[in-house]
Tab-separated table of C-alpha atoms in Angstrom:
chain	number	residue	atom	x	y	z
Y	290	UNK	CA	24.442	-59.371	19.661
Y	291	UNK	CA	23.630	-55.712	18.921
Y	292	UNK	CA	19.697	-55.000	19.482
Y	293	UNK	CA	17.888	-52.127	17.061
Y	294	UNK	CA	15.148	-50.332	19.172
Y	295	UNK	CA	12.644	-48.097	16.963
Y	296	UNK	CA	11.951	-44.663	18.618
Y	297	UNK	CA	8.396	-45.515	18.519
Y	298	UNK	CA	8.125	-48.496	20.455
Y	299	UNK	CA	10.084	-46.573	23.607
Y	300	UNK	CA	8.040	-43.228	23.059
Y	301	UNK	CA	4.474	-42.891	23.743
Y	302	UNK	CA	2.444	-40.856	21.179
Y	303	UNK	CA	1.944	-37.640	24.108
Y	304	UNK	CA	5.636	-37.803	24.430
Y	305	UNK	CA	6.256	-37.564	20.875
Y	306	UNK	CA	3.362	-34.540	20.887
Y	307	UNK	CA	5.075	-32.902	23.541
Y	308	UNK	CA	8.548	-32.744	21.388
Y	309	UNK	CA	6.386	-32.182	18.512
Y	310	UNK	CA	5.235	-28.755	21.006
Y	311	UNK	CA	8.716	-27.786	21.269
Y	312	UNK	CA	9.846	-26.945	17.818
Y	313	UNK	CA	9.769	-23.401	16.901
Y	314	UNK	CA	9.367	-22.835	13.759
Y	315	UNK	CA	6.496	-24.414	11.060
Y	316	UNK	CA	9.763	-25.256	9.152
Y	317	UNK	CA	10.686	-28.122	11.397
Y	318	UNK	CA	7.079	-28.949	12.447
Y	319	UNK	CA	7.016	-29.799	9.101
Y	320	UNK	CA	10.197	-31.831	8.894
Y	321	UNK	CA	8.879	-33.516	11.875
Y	322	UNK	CA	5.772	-34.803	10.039
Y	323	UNK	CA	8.069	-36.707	6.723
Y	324	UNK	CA	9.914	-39.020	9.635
Y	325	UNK	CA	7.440	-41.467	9.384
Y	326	UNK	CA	3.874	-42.403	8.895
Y	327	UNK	CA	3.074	-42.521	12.079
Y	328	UNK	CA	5.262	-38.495	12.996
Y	329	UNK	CA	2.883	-37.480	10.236
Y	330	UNK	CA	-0.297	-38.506	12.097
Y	331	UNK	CA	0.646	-37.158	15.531
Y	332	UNK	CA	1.585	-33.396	13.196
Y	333	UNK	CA	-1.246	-33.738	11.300
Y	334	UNK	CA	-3.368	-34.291	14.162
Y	335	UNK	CA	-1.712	-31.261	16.345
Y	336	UNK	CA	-1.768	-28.513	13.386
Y	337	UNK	CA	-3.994	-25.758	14.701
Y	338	UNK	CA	-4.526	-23.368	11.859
Y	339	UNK	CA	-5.555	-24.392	8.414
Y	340	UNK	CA	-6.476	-22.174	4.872
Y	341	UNK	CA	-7.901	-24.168	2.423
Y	342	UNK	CA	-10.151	-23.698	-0.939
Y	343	UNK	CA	-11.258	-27.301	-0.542
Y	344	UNK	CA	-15.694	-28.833	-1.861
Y	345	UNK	CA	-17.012	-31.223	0.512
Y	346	UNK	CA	-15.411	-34.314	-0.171
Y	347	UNK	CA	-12.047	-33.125	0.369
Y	348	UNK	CA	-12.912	-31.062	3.977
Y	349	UNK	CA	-14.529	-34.716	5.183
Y	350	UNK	CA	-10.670	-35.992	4.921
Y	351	UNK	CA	-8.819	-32.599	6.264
Y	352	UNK	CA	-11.482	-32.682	9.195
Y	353	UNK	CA	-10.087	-36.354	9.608
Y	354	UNK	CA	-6.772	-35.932	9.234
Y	355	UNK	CA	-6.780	-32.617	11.262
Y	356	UNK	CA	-9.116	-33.383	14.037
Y	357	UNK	CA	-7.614	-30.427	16.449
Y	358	UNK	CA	-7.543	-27.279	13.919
Y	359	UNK	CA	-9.158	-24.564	16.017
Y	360	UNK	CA	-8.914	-22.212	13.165
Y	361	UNK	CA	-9.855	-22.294	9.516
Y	362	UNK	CA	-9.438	-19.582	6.746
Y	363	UNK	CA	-11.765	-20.634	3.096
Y	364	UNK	CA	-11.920	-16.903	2.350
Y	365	UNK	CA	-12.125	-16.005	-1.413
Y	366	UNK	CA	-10.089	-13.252	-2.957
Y	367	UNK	CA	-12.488	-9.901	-4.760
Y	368	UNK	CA	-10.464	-10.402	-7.602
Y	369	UNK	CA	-9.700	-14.058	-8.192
Y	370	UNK	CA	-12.514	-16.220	-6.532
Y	371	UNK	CA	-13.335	-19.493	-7.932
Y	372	UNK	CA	-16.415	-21.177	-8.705
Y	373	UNK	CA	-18.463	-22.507	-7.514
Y	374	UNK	CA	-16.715	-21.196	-4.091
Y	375	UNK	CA	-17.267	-22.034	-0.775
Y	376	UNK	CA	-21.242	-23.495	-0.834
Y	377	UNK	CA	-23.732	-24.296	2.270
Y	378	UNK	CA	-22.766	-28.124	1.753
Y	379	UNK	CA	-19.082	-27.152	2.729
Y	380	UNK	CA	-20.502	-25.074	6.115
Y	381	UNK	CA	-22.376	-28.434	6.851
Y	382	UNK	CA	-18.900	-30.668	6.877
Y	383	UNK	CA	-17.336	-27.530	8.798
Y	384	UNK	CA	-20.124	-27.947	11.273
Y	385	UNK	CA	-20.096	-31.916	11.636
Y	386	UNK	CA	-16.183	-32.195	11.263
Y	387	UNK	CA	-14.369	-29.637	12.771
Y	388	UNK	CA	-15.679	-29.532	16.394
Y	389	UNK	CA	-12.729	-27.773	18.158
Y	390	UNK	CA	-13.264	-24.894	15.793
Y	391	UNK	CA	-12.657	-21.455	17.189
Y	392	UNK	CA	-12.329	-19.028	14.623
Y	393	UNK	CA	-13.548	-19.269	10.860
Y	394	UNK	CA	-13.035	-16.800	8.014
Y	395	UNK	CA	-15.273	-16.821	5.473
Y	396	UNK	CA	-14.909	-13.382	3.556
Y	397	UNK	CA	-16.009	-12.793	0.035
Y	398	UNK	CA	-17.372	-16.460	-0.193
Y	399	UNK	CA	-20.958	-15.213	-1.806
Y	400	UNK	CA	-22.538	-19.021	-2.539
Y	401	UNK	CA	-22.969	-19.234	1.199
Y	402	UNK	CA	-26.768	-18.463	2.319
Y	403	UNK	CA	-28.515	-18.589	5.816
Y	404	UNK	CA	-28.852	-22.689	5.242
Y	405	UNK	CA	-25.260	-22.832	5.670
Y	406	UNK	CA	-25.363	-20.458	8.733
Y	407	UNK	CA	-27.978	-22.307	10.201
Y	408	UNK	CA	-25.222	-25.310	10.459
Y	409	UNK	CA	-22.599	-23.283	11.562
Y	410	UNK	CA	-24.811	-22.235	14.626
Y	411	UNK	CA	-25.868	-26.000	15.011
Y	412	UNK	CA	-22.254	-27.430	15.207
Y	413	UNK	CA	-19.794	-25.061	16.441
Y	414	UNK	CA	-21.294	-24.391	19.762
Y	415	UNK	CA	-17.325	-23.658	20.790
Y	416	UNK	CA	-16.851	-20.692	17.729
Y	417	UNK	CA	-15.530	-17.404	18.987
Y	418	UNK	CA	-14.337	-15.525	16.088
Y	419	UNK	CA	-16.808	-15.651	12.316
Y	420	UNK	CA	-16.095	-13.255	9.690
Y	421	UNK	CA	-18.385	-13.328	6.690
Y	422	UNK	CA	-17.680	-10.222	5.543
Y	423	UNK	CA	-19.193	-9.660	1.745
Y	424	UNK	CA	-21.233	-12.503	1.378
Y	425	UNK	CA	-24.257	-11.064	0.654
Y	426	UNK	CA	-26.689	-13.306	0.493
Y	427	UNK	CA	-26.926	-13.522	4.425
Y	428	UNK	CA	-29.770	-12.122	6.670
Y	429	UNK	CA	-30.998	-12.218	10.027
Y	430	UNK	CA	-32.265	-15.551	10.047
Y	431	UNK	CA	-28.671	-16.936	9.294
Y	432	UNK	CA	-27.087	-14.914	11.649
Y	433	UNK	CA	-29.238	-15.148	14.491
Y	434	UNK	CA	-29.144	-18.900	14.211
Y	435	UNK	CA	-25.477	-18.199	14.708
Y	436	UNK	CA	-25.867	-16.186	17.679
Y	437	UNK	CA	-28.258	-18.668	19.350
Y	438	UNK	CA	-26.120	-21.585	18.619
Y	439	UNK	CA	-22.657	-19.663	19.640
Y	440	UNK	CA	-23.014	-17.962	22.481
Y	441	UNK	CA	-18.776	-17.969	23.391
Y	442	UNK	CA	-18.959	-15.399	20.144
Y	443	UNK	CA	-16.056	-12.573	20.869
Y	444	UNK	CA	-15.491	-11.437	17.211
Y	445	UNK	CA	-18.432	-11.020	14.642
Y	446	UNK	CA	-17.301	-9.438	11.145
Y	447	UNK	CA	-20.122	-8.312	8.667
Y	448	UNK	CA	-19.156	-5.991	6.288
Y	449	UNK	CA	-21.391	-5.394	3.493
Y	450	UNK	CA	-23.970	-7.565	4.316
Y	451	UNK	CA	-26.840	-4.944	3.499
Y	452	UNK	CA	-29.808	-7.478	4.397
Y	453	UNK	CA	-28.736	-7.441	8.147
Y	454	UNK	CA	-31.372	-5.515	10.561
Y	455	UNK	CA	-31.359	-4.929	14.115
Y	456	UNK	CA	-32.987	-8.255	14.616
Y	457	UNK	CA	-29.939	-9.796	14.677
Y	458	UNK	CA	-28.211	-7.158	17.321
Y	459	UNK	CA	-31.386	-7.971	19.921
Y	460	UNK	CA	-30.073	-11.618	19.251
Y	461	UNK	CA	-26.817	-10.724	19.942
Y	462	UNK	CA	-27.725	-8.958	22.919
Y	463	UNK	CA	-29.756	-11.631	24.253
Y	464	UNK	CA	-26.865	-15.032	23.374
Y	465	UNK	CA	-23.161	-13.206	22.911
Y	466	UNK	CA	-22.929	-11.367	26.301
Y	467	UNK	CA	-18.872	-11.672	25.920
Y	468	UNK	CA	-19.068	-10.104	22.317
Y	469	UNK	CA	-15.796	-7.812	21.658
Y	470	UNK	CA	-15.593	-6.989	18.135
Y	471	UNK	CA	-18.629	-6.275	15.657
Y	472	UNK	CA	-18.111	-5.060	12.048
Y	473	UNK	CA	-20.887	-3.479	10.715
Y	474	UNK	CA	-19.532	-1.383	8.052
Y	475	UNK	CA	-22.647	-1.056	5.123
Y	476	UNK	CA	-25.091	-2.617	6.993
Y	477	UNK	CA	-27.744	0.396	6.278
Y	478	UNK	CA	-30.354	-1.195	7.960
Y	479	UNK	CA	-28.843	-0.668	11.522
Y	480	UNK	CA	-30.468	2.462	13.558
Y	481	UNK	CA	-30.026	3.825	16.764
Y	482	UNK	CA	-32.585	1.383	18.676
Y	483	UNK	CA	-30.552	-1.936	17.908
Y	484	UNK	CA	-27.244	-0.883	19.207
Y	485	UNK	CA	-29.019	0.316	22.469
Y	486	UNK	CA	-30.708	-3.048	22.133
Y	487	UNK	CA	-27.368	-4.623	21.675
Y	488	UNK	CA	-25.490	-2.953	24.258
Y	489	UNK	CA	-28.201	-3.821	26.538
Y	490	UNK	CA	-26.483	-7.223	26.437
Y	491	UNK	CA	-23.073	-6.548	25.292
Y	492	UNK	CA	-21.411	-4.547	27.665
Y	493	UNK	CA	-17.342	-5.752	26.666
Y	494	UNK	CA	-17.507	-4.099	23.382
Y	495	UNK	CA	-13.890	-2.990	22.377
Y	496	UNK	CA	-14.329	-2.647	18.635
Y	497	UNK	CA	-17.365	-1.507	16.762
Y	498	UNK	CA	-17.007	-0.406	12.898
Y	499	UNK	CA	-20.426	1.208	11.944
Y	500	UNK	CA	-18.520	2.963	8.706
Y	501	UNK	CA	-21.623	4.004	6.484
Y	502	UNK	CA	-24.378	3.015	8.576
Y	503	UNK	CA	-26.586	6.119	7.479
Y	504	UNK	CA	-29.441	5.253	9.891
Y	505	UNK	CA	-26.979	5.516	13.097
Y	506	UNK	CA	-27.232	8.803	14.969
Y	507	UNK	CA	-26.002	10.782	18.112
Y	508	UNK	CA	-28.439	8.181	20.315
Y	509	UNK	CA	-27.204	5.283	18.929
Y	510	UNK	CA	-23.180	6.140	19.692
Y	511	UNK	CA	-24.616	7.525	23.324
Y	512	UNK	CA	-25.798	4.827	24.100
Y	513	UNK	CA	-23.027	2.535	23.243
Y	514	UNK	CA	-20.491	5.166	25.081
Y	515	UNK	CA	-22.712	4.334	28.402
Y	516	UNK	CA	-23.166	1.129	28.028
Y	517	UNK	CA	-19.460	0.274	27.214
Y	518	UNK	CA	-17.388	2.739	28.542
Y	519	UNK	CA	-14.500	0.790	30.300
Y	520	UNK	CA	-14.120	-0.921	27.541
Y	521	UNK	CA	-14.671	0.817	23.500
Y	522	UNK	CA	-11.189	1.311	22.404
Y	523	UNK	CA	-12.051	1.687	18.674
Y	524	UNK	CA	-15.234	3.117	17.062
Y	525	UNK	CA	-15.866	3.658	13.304
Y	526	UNK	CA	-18.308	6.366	11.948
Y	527	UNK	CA	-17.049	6.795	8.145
Y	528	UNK	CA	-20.120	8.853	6.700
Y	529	UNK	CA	-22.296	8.619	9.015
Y	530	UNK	CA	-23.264	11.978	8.568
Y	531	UNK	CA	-26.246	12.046	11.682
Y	532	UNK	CA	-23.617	12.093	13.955
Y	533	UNK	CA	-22.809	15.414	15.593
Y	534	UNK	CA	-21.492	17.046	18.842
Y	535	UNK	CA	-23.573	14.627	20.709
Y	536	UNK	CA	-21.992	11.728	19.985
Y	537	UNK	CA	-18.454	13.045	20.428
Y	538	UNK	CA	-19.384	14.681	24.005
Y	539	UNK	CA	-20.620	11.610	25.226
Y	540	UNK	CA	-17.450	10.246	24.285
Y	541	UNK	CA	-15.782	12.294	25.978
Y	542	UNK	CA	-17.720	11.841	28.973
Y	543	UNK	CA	-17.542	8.000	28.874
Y	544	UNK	CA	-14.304	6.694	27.054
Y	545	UNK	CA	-11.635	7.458	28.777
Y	546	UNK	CA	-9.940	4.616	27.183
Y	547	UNK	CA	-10.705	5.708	23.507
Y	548	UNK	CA	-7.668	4.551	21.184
Y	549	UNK	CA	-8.986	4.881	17.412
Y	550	UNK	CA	-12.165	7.177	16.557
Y	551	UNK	CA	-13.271	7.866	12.963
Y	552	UNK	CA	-15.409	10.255	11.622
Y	553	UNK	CA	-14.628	11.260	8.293
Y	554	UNK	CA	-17.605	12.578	6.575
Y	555	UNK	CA	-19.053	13.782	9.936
Y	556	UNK	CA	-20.028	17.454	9.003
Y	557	UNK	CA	-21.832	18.754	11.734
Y	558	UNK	CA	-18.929	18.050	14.418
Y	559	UNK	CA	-17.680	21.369	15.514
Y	560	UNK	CA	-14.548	22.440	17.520
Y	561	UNK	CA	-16.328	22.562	21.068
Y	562	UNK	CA	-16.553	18.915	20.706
Y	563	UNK	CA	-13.391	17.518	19.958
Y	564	UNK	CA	-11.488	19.869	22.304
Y	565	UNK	CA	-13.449	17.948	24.956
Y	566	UNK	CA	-12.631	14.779	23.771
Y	567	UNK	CA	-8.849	15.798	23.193
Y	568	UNK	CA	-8.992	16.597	26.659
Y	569	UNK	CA	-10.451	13.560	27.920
Y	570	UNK	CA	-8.976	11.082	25.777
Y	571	UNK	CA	-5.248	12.500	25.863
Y	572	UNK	CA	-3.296	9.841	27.333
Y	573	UNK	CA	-5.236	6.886	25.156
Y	574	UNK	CA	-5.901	8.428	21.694
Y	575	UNK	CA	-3.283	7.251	19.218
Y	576	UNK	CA	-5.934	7.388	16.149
Y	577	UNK	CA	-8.097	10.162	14.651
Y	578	UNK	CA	-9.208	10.497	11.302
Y	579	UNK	CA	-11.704	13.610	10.798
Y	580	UNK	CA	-11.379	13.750	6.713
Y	581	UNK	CA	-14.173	16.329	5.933
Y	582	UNK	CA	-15.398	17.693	9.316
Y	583	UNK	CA	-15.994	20.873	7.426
Y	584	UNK	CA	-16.593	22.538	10.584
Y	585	UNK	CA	-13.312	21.819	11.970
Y	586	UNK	CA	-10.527	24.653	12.727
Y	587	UNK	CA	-7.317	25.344	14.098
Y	588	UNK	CA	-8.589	26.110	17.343
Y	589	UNK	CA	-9.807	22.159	17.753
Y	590	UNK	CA	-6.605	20.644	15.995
Y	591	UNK	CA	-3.844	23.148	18.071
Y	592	UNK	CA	-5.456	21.552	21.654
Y	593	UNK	CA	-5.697	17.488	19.292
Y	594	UNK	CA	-2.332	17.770	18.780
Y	595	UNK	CA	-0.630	19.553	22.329
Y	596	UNK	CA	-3.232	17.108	24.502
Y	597	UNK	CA	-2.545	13.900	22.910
Y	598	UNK	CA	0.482	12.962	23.427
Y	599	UNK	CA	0.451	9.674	22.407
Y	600	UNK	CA	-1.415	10.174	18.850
Y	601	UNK	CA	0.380	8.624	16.285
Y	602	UNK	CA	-1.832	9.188	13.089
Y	603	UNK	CA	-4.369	12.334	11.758
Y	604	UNK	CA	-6.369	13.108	8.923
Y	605	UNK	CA	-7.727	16.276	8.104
Y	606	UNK	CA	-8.122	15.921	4.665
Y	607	UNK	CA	-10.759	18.242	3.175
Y	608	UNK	CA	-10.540	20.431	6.267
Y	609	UNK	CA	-10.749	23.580	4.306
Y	610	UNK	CA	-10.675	25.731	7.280
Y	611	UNK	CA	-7.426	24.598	8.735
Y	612	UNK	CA	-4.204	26.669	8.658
Y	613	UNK	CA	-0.675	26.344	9.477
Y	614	UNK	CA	-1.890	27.969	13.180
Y	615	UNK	CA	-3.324	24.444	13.542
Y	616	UNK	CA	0.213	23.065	14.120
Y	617	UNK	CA	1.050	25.785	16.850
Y	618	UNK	CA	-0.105	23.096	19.624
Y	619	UNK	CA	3.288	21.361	18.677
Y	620	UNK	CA	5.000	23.891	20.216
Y	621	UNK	CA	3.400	24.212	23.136
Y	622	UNK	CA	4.561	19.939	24.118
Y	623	UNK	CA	7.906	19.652	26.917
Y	624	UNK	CA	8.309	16.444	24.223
Y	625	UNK	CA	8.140	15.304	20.552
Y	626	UNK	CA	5.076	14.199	19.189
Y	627	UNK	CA	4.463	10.856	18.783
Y	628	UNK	CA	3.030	11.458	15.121
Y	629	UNK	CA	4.232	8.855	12.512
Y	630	UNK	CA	1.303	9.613	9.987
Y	631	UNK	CA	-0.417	12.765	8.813
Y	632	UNK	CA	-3.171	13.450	6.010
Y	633	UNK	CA	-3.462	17.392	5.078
Y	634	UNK	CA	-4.661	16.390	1.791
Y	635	UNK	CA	-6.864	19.474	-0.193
Y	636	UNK	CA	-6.350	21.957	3.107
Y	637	UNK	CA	-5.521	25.074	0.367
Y	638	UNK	CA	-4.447	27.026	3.468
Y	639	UNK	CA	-1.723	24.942	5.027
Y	640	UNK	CA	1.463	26.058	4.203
Y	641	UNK	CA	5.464	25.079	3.172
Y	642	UNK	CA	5.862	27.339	6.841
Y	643	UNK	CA	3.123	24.841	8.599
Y	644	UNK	CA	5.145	21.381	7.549
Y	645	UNK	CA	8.214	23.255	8.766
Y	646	UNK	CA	6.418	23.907	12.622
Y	647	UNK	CA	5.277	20.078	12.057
Y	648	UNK	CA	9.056	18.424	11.643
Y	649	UNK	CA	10.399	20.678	14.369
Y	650	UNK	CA	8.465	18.663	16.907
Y	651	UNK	CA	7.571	15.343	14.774
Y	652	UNK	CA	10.859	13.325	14.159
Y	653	UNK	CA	8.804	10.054	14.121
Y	654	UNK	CA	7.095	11.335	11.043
Y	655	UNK	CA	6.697	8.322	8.683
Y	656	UNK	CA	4.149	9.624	5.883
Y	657	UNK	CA	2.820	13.022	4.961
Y	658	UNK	CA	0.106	13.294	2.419
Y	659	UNK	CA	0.181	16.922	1.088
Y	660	UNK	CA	-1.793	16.144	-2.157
Y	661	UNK	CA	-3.573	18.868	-3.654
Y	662	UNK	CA	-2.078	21.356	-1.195
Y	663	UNK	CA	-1.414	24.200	-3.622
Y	664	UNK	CA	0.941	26.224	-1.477
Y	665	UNK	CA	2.983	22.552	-0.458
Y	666	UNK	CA	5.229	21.525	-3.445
Y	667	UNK	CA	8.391	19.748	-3.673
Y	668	UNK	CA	10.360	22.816	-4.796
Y	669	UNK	CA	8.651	24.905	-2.033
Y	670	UNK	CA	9.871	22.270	0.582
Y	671	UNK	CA	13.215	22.015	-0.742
Y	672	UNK	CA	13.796	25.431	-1.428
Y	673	UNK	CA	13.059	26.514	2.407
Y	674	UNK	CA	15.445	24.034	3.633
Y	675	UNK	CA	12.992	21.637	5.108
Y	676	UNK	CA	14.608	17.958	5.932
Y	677	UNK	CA	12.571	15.137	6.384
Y	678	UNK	CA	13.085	12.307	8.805
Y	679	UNK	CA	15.038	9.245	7.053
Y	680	UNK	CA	12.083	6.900	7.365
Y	681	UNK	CA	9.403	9.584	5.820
Y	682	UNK	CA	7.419	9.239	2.875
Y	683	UNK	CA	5.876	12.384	1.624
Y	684	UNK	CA	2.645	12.259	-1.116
Y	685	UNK	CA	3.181	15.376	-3.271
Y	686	UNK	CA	1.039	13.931	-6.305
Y	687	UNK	CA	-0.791	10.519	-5.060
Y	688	UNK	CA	2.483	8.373	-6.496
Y	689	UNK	CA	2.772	6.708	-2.715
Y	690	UNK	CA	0.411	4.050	-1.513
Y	691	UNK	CA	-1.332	4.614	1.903
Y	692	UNK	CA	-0.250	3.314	5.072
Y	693	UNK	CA	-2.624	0.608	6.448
Y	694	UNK	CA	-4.214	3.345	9.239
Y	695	UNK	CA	-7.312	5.011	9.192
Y	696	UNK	CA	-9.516	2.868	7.625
């Protein structure tokens, strides 16, 4: 007599998880779930990353269905969110159903207010990673709650939430000691004494974005260059035009491990400055992007571009004062540069001769914005002979999109 034994009743549902664990590929995690009722439990309950646009009453049965998700994604697109979005009732499910939640992106959802933060911070004492980026109806008293309430916080993202004031840094300072990342790009009412209030207490800063943060000065950037110095890797400073030679010295003092810097729109940053930090910084730096430093000369760039050797992208756009002597440095290196992207845009001076010194030494070349270079045409570059690596993309007339760098 032949006997018919069901899978199920000879494995146990943590050996099934564990095969389950094995498969590669979302494809066949997938497949694994349509076996059977019970497969799509154990999948269902495994699944780890969710993005949903779901109200309240359908999160209540994701959060039961997917009981282990330790990251969720309900951002809204700029151009095609949907109403009425994600709302403060939705942040209170979040909070009560998803309690192994580590990361949660939230960007452009603008119905969400400080009542929904307030949950957030109440429930997801385990949250590491929270970007509400955009919605603008959040303030301190939100965000603070989230601080208190989430003190594992590595990654806080709050671009363009204009109503946030160093209150919330000194309450960042005081809960999120591991804190890593902070975006802070348009939050105006930042100033010098919160980030030395918040480095006070944050001390593992890798990332800080303080793009257009008017009120931040040479202070303010000192004092996070002390304070985290082992550790900054990337600092934005897009327009932040109190920032000076101050700020970059103590860089270069302090940072040896400085990867991306950005100061574009920085005007009163002068040569002496960055030669320092191209000297201090000249195995790490692999970004720099110095778009109207109207101060800036050849004499800076020649000793940027010989020193770093591992710098892989550089604007200069706007630098009015640059010439094709700036790429001289090149020939100074024993090796190729490492440069893949390069922004000359409006430098009148920079000639077809200057790109030429620039692909003798930059094979890796992989985008060249010339734009509004009026001695850098097409016909100039062909005419002298000038070959471009394979993989290069040159801007002659803005027709080419931007690489994803500098930003």
């Amino acid at each position: 007599m032949a006997w018919s034994v069901c899978i199920n009743e000879i494995l146990t549902d943590d050996e099934l998880r564990s095969i389950l664990g094995r498969l590669g590929s979302d494809k066949d995690k997938e497949a694994f779930g349509l076996v059977c009722k019970k497969w799509l439990y154990l999948q269902s309950t495994e699944r780890k990353k969710l993005a949903a646009r779901a109200g309240p009453h359908m999160l209540r049965k994701m959060a039961a269905r997917f009981s282990r998700v330790v990251e969720l994604d309900l951002s809204q697109s700029v151009s095609r969110s949907f109403y009425p979005g994600v709302t403060d009732s939705d942040l209170r499910v979040i909070a009560d159903g998803f309690r192994c939640l580590r990361v949660l992106y939230l960007q452009n959802c603008k119905g969400i207010t400080d009542a929904g933060m307030v949950e957030i911070g109440r429930g997801l004492s385990s949250l590491q990673c929270l970007d509400v980026s955009y919605c603008r109806k959040l303030t301190d008293k939100g965000l603070s709650a989230v601080a208190e309430g989430c003190c594992h916080l590595r990654s806080l993202h709050l671009a363009g939430c204009r109503f946030v004031t160093d209150k919330l840094l000194h309450a960042l300072s005081k809960n999120c000691h591991n804190l890593e990342e902070l975006g802070l790009q348009g939050c105006t009412n930042i100033t010098d004494s919160g980030l030395t209030a918040l480095v006070n207490g944050c001390r593992r800063i890798k990332f800080l974005d303080i793009n257009k943060c008017s009120n931040v000065g040479d202070s303010g950037v000192s004092s996070v260059s002390k304070a985290c110095s082992s550790s900054l890797k990337t600092l934005k400073l897009l327009d932040c035009y109190r920032i000076g030679d101050e700020s970059i010295l103590s860089l270069a003092k302090f940072c040896k491990n400085l990867e991306t810097l950005i100061v574009g729109g920085c005007r009163d940053i002068s040569d002496e400055s960055l030669k320092s930090l191209a000297a201090a910084c000249e195995n790490s730096l692999k970004n720099l992007r110095m778009d109207w430093c109207l101060n800036v000369s050849d004499s800076s760039l020649s000793c940027i571009l010989s020193q770093c050797r591992n710098l892989e992208a550089l604007d200069i756009g706007c630098c009015e004062e640059v010439t094709d002597a700036a790429f001289e440095g090149l020939g100074t290196r024993e090796i190729e540069s490492s440069l893949k992207v390069l922004k000359v845009s409006n430098c009148p001076k920079i000639t077809v001769a200057g790109v030429g010194v620039l692909l003798d030494k930059c094979n890796s070349l992989e985008y060249l914005d010339v734009r509004s270079c009026p001695h850098i045409t097409k016909a100039g570059c062909d005419g002298a002979g000038l070959q471009f690596p394979a993989c290069c993309k040159v801007n002659f007339a803005g027709s080419l999109s931007e690489p994803d760098v500098l930003v």
